[in-house]
mmCIF file of C-alpha atoms and ligand atoms in Angstrom:
data_model
loop_
_atom_site.group_PDB
_atom_site.id
_atom_site.type_symbol
_atom_site.label_atom_id
_atom_site.label_comp_id
_atom_site.label_asym_id
_atom_site.label_seq_id
_atom_site.Cartn_x
_atom_site.Cartn_y
_atom_site.Cartn_z
ATOM 1 C CA MET Q 1 -15.090 -5.717 -13.397
ATOM 2 C CA SER Q 2 -13.927 -2.159 -13.824
ATOM 3 C CA ALA Q 3 -13.846 -0.500 -10.422
ATOM 4 C CA SER Q 4 -13.240 2.931 -11.869
ATOM 5 C CA ASN Q 5 -13.917 4.549 -15.203
ATOM 6 C CA SER Q 6 -10.778 6.643 -15.383
ATOM 7 C CA PRO Q 7 -8.348 5.446 -18.089
ATOM 8 C CA ARG Q 8 -5.481 5.773 -15.620
ATOM 9 C CA ASP Q 9 -7.199 3.511 -13.084
ATOM 10 C CA ARG Q 10 -7.962 0.935 -15.741
ATOM 11 C CA ALA Q 11 -4.335 0.988 -16.894
ATOM 12 C CA VAL Q 12 -3.122 0.458 -13.301
ATOM 13 C CA GLN Q 13 -5.662 -2.312 -12.743
ATOM 14 C CA ASN Q 14 -4.576 -4.092 -15.962
ATOM 15 C CA MET Q 15 -0.919 -3.692 -15.106
ATOM 16 C CA PHE Q 16 -1.308 -5.339 -11.690
ATOM 17 C CA ASP Q 17 -3.367 -8.101 -13.307
ATOM 18 C CA ARG Q 18 -0.444 -8.744 -15.675
ATOM 19 C CA ILE Q 19 2.358 -8.789 -13.089
ATOM 20 C CA ALA Q 20 0.466 -10.571 -10.273
ATOM 21 C CA GLY Q 21 2.273 -13.882 -10.813
ATOM 22 C CA ARG Q 22 5.735 -12.403 -10.170
ATOM 23 C CA TYR Q 23 4.729 -9.594 -7.819
ATOM 24 C CA ASP Q 24 5.816 -11.111 -4.480
ATOM 25 C CA LEU Q 25 9.176 -12.343 -5.734
ATOM 26 C CA LEU Q 26 10.042 -9.022 -7.355
ATOM 27 C CA ASN Q 27 8.846 -7.007 -4.392
ATOM 28 C CA HIS Q 28 11.207 -8.779 -1.986
ATOM 29 C CA LEU Q 29 14.053 -8.816 -4.497
ATOM 30 C CA ILE Q 30 13.904 -5.149 -5.449
ATOM 31 C CA SER Q 31 13.645 -3.979 -1.828
ATOM 32 C CA PHE Q 32 16.247 -6.508 -0.564
ATOM 33 C CA ARG Q 33 13.430 -7.761 1.702
ATOM 34 C CA LEU Q 34 13.373 -4.407 3.519
ATOM 35 C CA ASP Q 35 9.657 -4.275 2.677
ATOM 36 C CA VAL Q 36 9.146 -6.927 5.363
ATOM 37 C CA ARG Q 37 10.601 -4.596 8.014
ATOM 38 C CA TRP Q 38 8.635 -1.533 6.818
ATOM 39 C CA ARG Q 39 5.405 -3.547 6.843
ATOM 40 C CA HIS Q 40 6.191 -4.612 10.422
ATOM 41 C CA HIS Q 41 6.474 -0.931 11.486
ATOM 42 C CA ALA Q 42 3.099 -0.171 9.863
ATOM 43 C CA ILE Q 43 1.417 -3.163 11.484
ATOM 44 C CA ARG Q 44 2.717 -2.172 14.933
ATOM 45 C CA GLN Q 45 1.018 1.199 14.515
ATOM 46 C CA ILE Q 46 -2.339 -0.254 13.591
ATOM 47 C CA LEU Q 47 -2.702 -3.111 16.078
ATOM 48 C CA THR Q 48 -4.341 -1.777 19.201
ATOM 49 C CA GLY Q 49 -4.149 -4.915 21.292
ATOM 50 C CA GLY Q 50 -7.924 -5.345 21.349
ATOM 51 C CA ASN Q 51 -9.972 -7.435 18.973
ATOM 52 C CA SER Q 52 -10.130 -5.320 15.860
ATOM 53 C CA LEU Q 53 -11.398 -5.237 12.300
ATOM 54 C CA ILE Q 54 -8.828 -3.674 9.999
ATOM 55 C CA LEU Q 55 -9.071 -2.657 6.366
ATOM 56 C CA ASP Q 56 -6.046 -3.237 4.115
ATOM 57 C CA ILE Q 57 -6.471 -0.869 1.172
ATOM 58 C CA GLY Q 58 -4.912 -2.102 -2.091
ATOM 59 C CA THR Q 59 -4.110 -5.404 -0.415
ATOM 60 C CA GLY Q 60 -2.629 -6.925 -3.573
ATOM 61 C CA THR Q 61 -1.432 -10.458 -2.834
ATOM 62 C CA GLY Q 62 -2.232 -9.902 0.852
ATOM 63 C CA ASP Q 63 1.262 -9.741 2.396
ATOM 64 C CA LEU Q 64 0.420 -6.888 4.751
ATOM 65 C CA ALA Q 65 -2.879 -8.538 5.712
ATOM 66 C CA PHE Q 66 -1.349 -11.958 6.501
ATOM 67 C CA ASN Q 67 1.538 -10.414 8.444
ATOM 68 C CA ALA Q 68 -0.908 -8.316 10.471
ATOM 69 C CA VAL Q 69 -2.980 -11.396 11.357
ATOM 70 C CA LYS Q 70 0.193 -13.167 12.435
ATOM 71 C CA GLU Q 71 1.394 -10.274 14.601
ATOM 72 C CA ALA Q 72 -2.070 -9.811 16.126
ATOM 73 C CA LYS Q 73 -2.010 -13.414 17.392
ATOM 74 C CA GLY Q 74 -5.700 -13.964 16.734
ATOM 75 C CA ASN Q 75 -6.819 -10.486 17.885
ATOM 76 C CA ALA Q 76 -7.516 -9.002 14.469
ATOM 77 C CA ARG Q 77 -9.528 -9.704 11.374
ATOM 78 C CA ILE Q 78 -8.290 -8.118 8.178
ATOM 79 C CA VAL Q 79 -10.412 -7.210 5.175
ATOM 80 C CA GLY Q 80 -8.249 -6.806 2.052
ATOM 81 C CA LEU Q 81 -9.651 -4.536 -0.663
ATOM 82 C CA ASP Q 82 -8.227 -4.412 -4.181
ATOM 83 C CA PHE Q 83 -9.410 -3.780 -7.729
ATOM 84 C CA SER Q 84 -7.053 -6.261 -9.402
ATOM 85 C CA LEU Q 85 -8.680 -9.665 -9.743
ATOM 86 C CA GLN Q 86 -5.375 -11.414 -10.454
ATOM 87 C CA MET Q 87 -3.673 -9.928 -7.367
ATOM 88 C CA LEU Q 88 -6.664 -11.019 -5.287
ATOM 89 C CA LYS Q 89 -6.506 -14.528 -6.734
ATOM 90 C CA ARG Q 90 -2.926 -14.770 -5.412
ATOM 91 C CA ALA Q 91 -4.122 -13.565 -2.022
ATOM 92 C CA ARG Q 92 -6.852 -16.214 -2.028
ATOM 93 C CA VAL Q 93 -4.342 -18.990 -2.757
ATOM 94 C CA LYS Q 94 -2.350 -17.875 0.308
ATOM 95 C CA GLN Q 95 -5.582 -17.618 2.276
ATOM 96 C CA VAL Q 96 -6.344 -21.306 1.872
ATOM 97 C CA THR Q 97 -2.756 -22.448 2.359
ATOM 98 C CA SER Q 98 -1.647 -20.262 5.285
ATOM 99 C CA ARG Q 99 -2.591 -20.521 8.954
ATOM 100 C CA GLN Q 100 -3.419 -16.790 8.943
ATOM 101 C CA GLY Q 101 -6.051 -17.303 6.226
ATOM 102 C CA VAL Q 102 -8.962 -17.792 8.621
ATOM 103 C CA ASN Q 103 -8.797 -14.215 9.852
ATOM 104 C CA THR Q 104 -8.775 -12.632 6.408
ATOM 105 C CA THR Q 105 -11.464 -11.701 3.904
ATOM 106 C CA PHE Q 106 -10.726 -10.373 0.423
ATOM 107 C CA VAL Q 107 -13.033 -8.029 -1.444
ATOM 108 C CA MET Q 108 -12.782 -6.727 -4.993
ATOM 109 C CA GLY Q 109 -13.492 -3.029 -5.350
ATOM 110 C CA SER Q 110 -12.046 0.448 -5.650
ATOM 111 C CA ALA Q 111 -10.491 2.271 -2.736
ATOM 112 C CA MET Q 112 -11.974 5.465 -4.176
ATOM 113 C CA ALA Q 113 -15.510 4.083 -3.880
ATOM 114 C CA SER Q 114 -15.019 1.885 -0.849
ATOM 115 C CA PRO Q 115 -17.746 -0.788 -0.721
ATOM 116 C CA PHE Q 116 -18.204 -0.508 3.073
ATOM 117 C CA ARG Q 117 -20.541 1.348 5.426
ATOM 118 C CA ASP Q 118 -19.551 4.470 7.369
ATOM 119 C CA ASP Q 119 -17.690 3.835 10.656
ATOM 120 C CA SER Q 120 -17.044 0.125 9.936
ATOM 121 C CA PHE Q 121 -13.353 -0.414 10.787
ATOM 122 C CA ASP Q 122 -11.157 -0.120 13.884
ATOM 123 C CA GLY Q 123 -8.159 0.710 11.682
ATOM 124 C CA ALA Q 124 -7.036 1.036 8.072
ATOM 125 C CA MET Q 125 -3.627 0.407 6.551
ATOM 126 C CA THR Q 126 -2.179 0.598 3.080
ATOM 127 C CA ALA Q 127 1.224 -0.217 1.581
ATOM 128 C CA PHE Q 128 2.654 0.965 -1.743
ATOM 129 C CA VAL Q 129 -0.716 2.002 -3.113
ATOM 130 C CA LEU Q 130 -0.889 5.817 -2.990
ATOM 131 C CA ARG Q 131 1.282 6.373 -6.088
ATOM 132 C CA ASN Q 132 -1.117 4.305 -8.130
ATOM 133 C CA VAL Q 133 -4.280 6.153 -7.218
ATOM 134 C CA SER Q 134 -5.727 8.775 -9.569
ATOM 135 C CA ASP Q 135 -7.485 10.787 -6.839
ATOM 136 C CA LEU Q 136 -5.656 10.698 -3.519
ATOM 137 C CA SER Q 137 -8.081 13.115 -1.838
ATOM 138 C CA LEU Q 138 -10.942 10.757 -2.650
ATOM 139 C CA LEU Q 139 -9.015 7.753 -1.341
ATOM 140 C CA PHE Q 140 -8.322 9.533 1.974
ATOM 141 C CA ALA Q 141 -11.939 10.756 2.197
ATOM 142 C CA GLU Q 142 -13.236 7.220 1.652
ATOM 143 C CA THR Q 143 -10.787 5.841 4.215
ATOM 144 C CA PHE Q 144 -11.924 8.451 6.734
ATOM 145 C CA ARG Q 145 -15.581 7.619 6.073
ATOM 146 C CA VAL Q 146 -15.260 3.871 6.706
ATOM 147 C CA LEU Q 147 -13.215 4.273 9.915
ATOM 148 C CA LYS Q 148 -14.814 4.389 13.355
ATOM 149 C CA PRO Q 149 -14.174 7.546 15.395
ATOM 150 C CA GLY Q 150 -10.862 7.125 17.248
ATOM 151 C CA ALA Q 151 -9.502 4.673 14.634
ATOM 152 C CA LYS Q 152 -6.013 4.926 13.161
ATOM 153 C CA PHE Q 153 -4.889 5.066 9.535
ATOM 154 C CA VAL Q 154 -1.351 4.098 8.495
ATOM 155 C CA SER Q 155 0.158 4.352 5.043
ATOM 156 C CA LEU Q 156 3.527 3.190 3.723
ATOM 157 C CA ASP Q 157 4.800 4.303 0.356
ATOM 158 C CA MET Q 158 7.799 5.187 -1.744
ATOM 159 C CA PHE Q 159 8.713 8.805 -2.429
ATOM 160 C CA PRO Q 160 11.511 10.563 -4.292
ATOM 161 C CA PRO Q 161 14.255 10.585 -1.613
ATOM 162 C CA SER Q 162 15.659 13.807 -0.154
ATOM 163 C CA THR Q 163 18.786 15.154 -1.826
ATOM 164 C CA GLY Q 164 22.271 13.905 -0.928
ATOM 165 C CA TRP Q 165 24.572 10.997 -1.714
ATOM 166 C CA PHE Q 166 21.855 8.467 -1.010
ATOM 167 C CA SER Q 167 19.542 10.103 -3.520
ATOM 168 C CA THR Q 168 22.206 9.800 -6.242
ATOM 169 C CA PHE Q 169 22.820 6.132 -5.463
ATOM 170 C CA TYR Q 170 19.095 5.449 -5.194
ATOM 171 C CA SER Q 171 18.332 7.206 -8.489
ATOM 172 C CA VAL Q 172 20.767 4.975 -10.359
ATOM 173 C CA TYR Q 173 19.405 1.856 -8.708
ATOM 174 C CA PHE Q 174 15.716 2.627 -8.707
ATOM 175 C CA TYR Q 175 15.291 4.604 -11.909
ATOM 176 C CA SER Q 176 17.725 2.619 -14.026
ATOM 177 C CA TRP Q 177 18.291 -0.883 -12.623
ATOM 178 C CA VAL Q 178 14.855 -1.679 -11.206
ATOM 179 C CA PRO Q 179 13.048 -1.278 -14.586
ATOM 180 C CA ARG Q 180 15.627 -3.603 -16.166
ATOM 181 C CA ILE Q 181 15.567 -6.277 -13.459
ATOM 182 C CA GLY Q 182 11.771 -6.073 -13.142
ATOM 183 C CA GLY Q 183 11.353 -6.122 -16.918
ATOM 184 C CA ILE Q 184 13.464 -9.248 -17.335
ATOM 185 C CA LEU Q 185 11.908 -11.189 -14.452
ATOM 186 C CA SER Q 186 8.285 -10.174 -15.019
ATOM 187 C CA LYS Q 187 8.647 -10.059 -18.813
ATOM 188 C CA ASP Q 188 6.791 -6.742 -18.593
ATOM 189 C CA SER Q 189 9.259 -3.887 -18.870
ATOM 190 C CA ASN Q 190 6.456 -1.306 -19.130
ATOM 191 C CA ALA Q 191 5.175 -2.255 -15.678
ATOM 192 C CA TYR Q 192 8.539 -1.730 -13.984
ATOM 193 C CA ARG Q 193 9.226 1.454 -15.937
ATOM 194 C CA TYR Q 194 5.876 2.629 -14.615
ATOM 195 C CA LEU Q 195 6.927 1.698 -11.060
ATOM 196 C CA SER Q 196 10.076 3.846 -11.300
ATOM 197 C CA GLU Q 197 8.253 6.743 -12.932
ATOM 198 C CA SER Q 198 5.447 6.647 -10.383
ATOM 199 C CA VAL Q 199 8.025 7.232 -7.646
ATOM 200 C CA ARG Q 200 9.942 9.906 -9.559
ATOM 201 C CA GLN Q 201 6.734 11.848 -10.246
ATOM 202 C CA PHE Q 202 5.075 11.338 -6.881
ATOM 203 C CA GLN Q 203 4.226 14.130 -4.446
ATOM 204 C CA THR Q 204 6.371 15.005 -1.466
ATOM 205 C CA PRO Q 205 5.592 13.301 1.859
ATOM 206 C CA GLU Q 206 4.680 16.762 3.215
ATOM 207 C CA ASN Q 207 1.992 17.194 0.528
ATOM 208 C CA VAL Q 208 0.591 13.762 1.278
ATOM 209 C CA GLU Q 209 0.484 14.718 4.967
ATOM 210 C CA LYS Q 210 -1.583 17.808 4.056
ATOM 211 C CA LEU Q 211 -3.995 15.764 1.919
ATOM 212 C CA ILE Q 212 -4.522 13.335 4.793
ATOM 213 C CA GLU Q 213 -5.274 16.272 7.105
ATOM 214 C CA ARG Q 214 -7.674 17.798 4.576
ATOM 215 C CA ALA Q 215 -9.665 14.552 4.557
ATOM 216 C CA GLY Q 216 -10.411 15.225 8.243
ATOM 217 C CA PHE Q 217 -7.705 13.198 9.991
ATOM 218 C CA ALA Q 218 -5.933 14.524 13.093
ATOM 219 C CA ASN Q 219 -2.478 13.944 14.606
ATOM 220 C CA VAL Q 220 -0.881 13.208 11.233
ATOM 221 C CA THR Q 221 2.784 12.229 11.500
ATOM 222 C CA THR Q 222 5.388 11.161 8.955
ATOM 223 C CA ARG Q 223 8.263 8.786 9.627
ATOM 224 C CA LYS Q 224 10.998 8.544 7.013
ATOM 225 C CA PHE Q 225 13.064 5.459 6.186
ATOM 226 C CA MET Q 226 16.117 5.454 3.909
ATOM 227 C CA SER Q 227 16.388 9.267 3.599
ATOM 228 C CA GLY Q 228 12.704 9.511 2.836
ATOM 229 C CA ALA Q 229 12.683 6.959 -0.014
ATOM 230 C CA VAL Q 230 9.998 5.187 2.011
ATOM 231 C CA CYS Q 231 7.666 7.066 4.352
ATOM 232 C CA MET Q 232 5.076 5.973 6.840
ATOM 233 C CA HIS Q 233 2.164 8.335 7.508
ATOM 234 C CA VAL Q 234 0.100 7.734 10.628
ATOM 235 C CA ALA Q 235 -3.174 9.566 11.342
ATOM 236 C CA GLU Q 236 -6.266 9.359 13.540
ATOM 237 C CA LYS Q 237 -9.957 9.926 13.039
ATOM 238 C CA SER Q 238 -10.763 12.004 16.064
ATOM 239 C CA PRO Q 239 -12.917 10.134 18.653
ATOM 240 C CA MET Q 240 -15.612 12.855 18.481
ATOM 241 C CA VAL Q 241 -16.037 12.862 14.689
ATOM 242 C CA LYS Q 242 -18.638 11.018 12.651
ATOM 243 C CA ALA Q 243 -18.015 10.220 8.928
HETATM 244 C C1 LIG R 1 2.120 -2.046 -5.373
HETATM 245 S S1 LIG R 1 0.703 -3.020 -5.026
HETATM 246 C C2 LIG R 1 0.759 -3.152 -3.265
HETATM 247 C C3 LIG R 1 0.118 -4.402 -2.766
HETATM 248 C C4 LIG R 1 0.224 -4.636 -1.275
HETATM 249 N N1 LIG R 1 -0.387 -3.555 -0.522
HETATM 250 C C5 LIG R 1 1.642 -4.817 -0.844
HETATM 251 O O1 LIG R 1 2.069 -4.148 0.082
HETATM 252 O O2 LIG R 1 2.325 -5.659 -1.413
HETATM 253 C C6 LIG R 1 -0.608 -1.857 -5.262
HETATM 254 C C7 LIG R 1 -1.970 -2.518 -5.190
HETATM 255 O O3 LIG R 1 -2.962 -1.509 -5.084
HETATM 256 C C8 LIG R 1 -4.056 -1.854 -5.903
HETATM 257 N N2 LIG R 1 -4.755 -0.616 -6.234
HETATM 258 C C9 LIG R 1 -4.271 0.484 -6.841
HETATM 259 N N3 LIG R 1 -5.217 1.424 -6.953
HETATM 260 C C10 LIG R 1 -6.335 0.908 -6.390
HETATM 261 C C11 LIG R 1 -7.650 1.411 -6.200
HETATM 262 N N4 LIG R 1 -8.010 2.621 -6.615
HETATM 263 N N5 LIG R 1 -8.550 0.624 -5.588
HETATM 264 C C12 LIG R 1 -8.211 -0.638 -5.160
HETATM 265 N N6 LIG R 1 -6.979 -1.154 -5.327
HETATM 266 C C13 LIG R 1 -6.049 -0.390 -5.929
HETATM 267 C C14 LIG R 1 -3.420 -2.560 -7.096
HETATM 268 O O4 LIG R 1 -4.346 -3.377 -7.782
HETATM 269 C C15 LIG R 1 -2.315 -3.356 -6.426
HETATM 270 O O5 LIG R 1 -2.716 -4.633 -6.052
#
């Protein structure tokens, strides 16, 4: 299936299909397992305490979805959406082998043409997806559409860090070492060069905040981790608004 006709989307889809087998290992390795902590912060924002249906956009191998189910202690069902069949196959393996599997559903499709009805979800979350999307405004508009009024949206992603000593250190590590380590372990150096470049060329967190607002969201906030190398955006669909 091709969820989008844009050459860039197809290239991204193919790339994630190729690296799916090593994705989890490399993710934890490259981030020194800090991704686990960032995901926890995102999940805490999205869980409301009540019984909720939450969309995980670009769910990949489902880490964010399974962790959310675990933290919700049975009070949430997560629908994971992704356009990479191979990433979803990994998620499905975990679904049948993990205790959290029962509260998850995985759907293949594009986040820019979300295959869900208006006002369907009590929350939406996404981790490390924005940089890969060819039309961010469309992704935010689709997210807004499928959320119920009053629902929250949380996004985690990597950004070029603010200037300073950390930025220098990070540039050497992320733009030079990560493509090498990722290339060796995944046997796909292009994929990990792409990962570095997608961060280097990504928008500022402030621009992303504006795009989220333009899609109709209110109360948009940005929290920065590691001098802004990773940012969490949190937003709300106002309780009075319909999609
Ligand atoms: C870096 S991975 C992140 C996976 C997961 N969210 C995580 O935190 O590990 C990005 C994922 O987004 C998916 N993706 C990128 N663009 C997409 C789109 N337009 N529609 C659906 N999935 C998309 C990719 O297939 C990939 O699985």
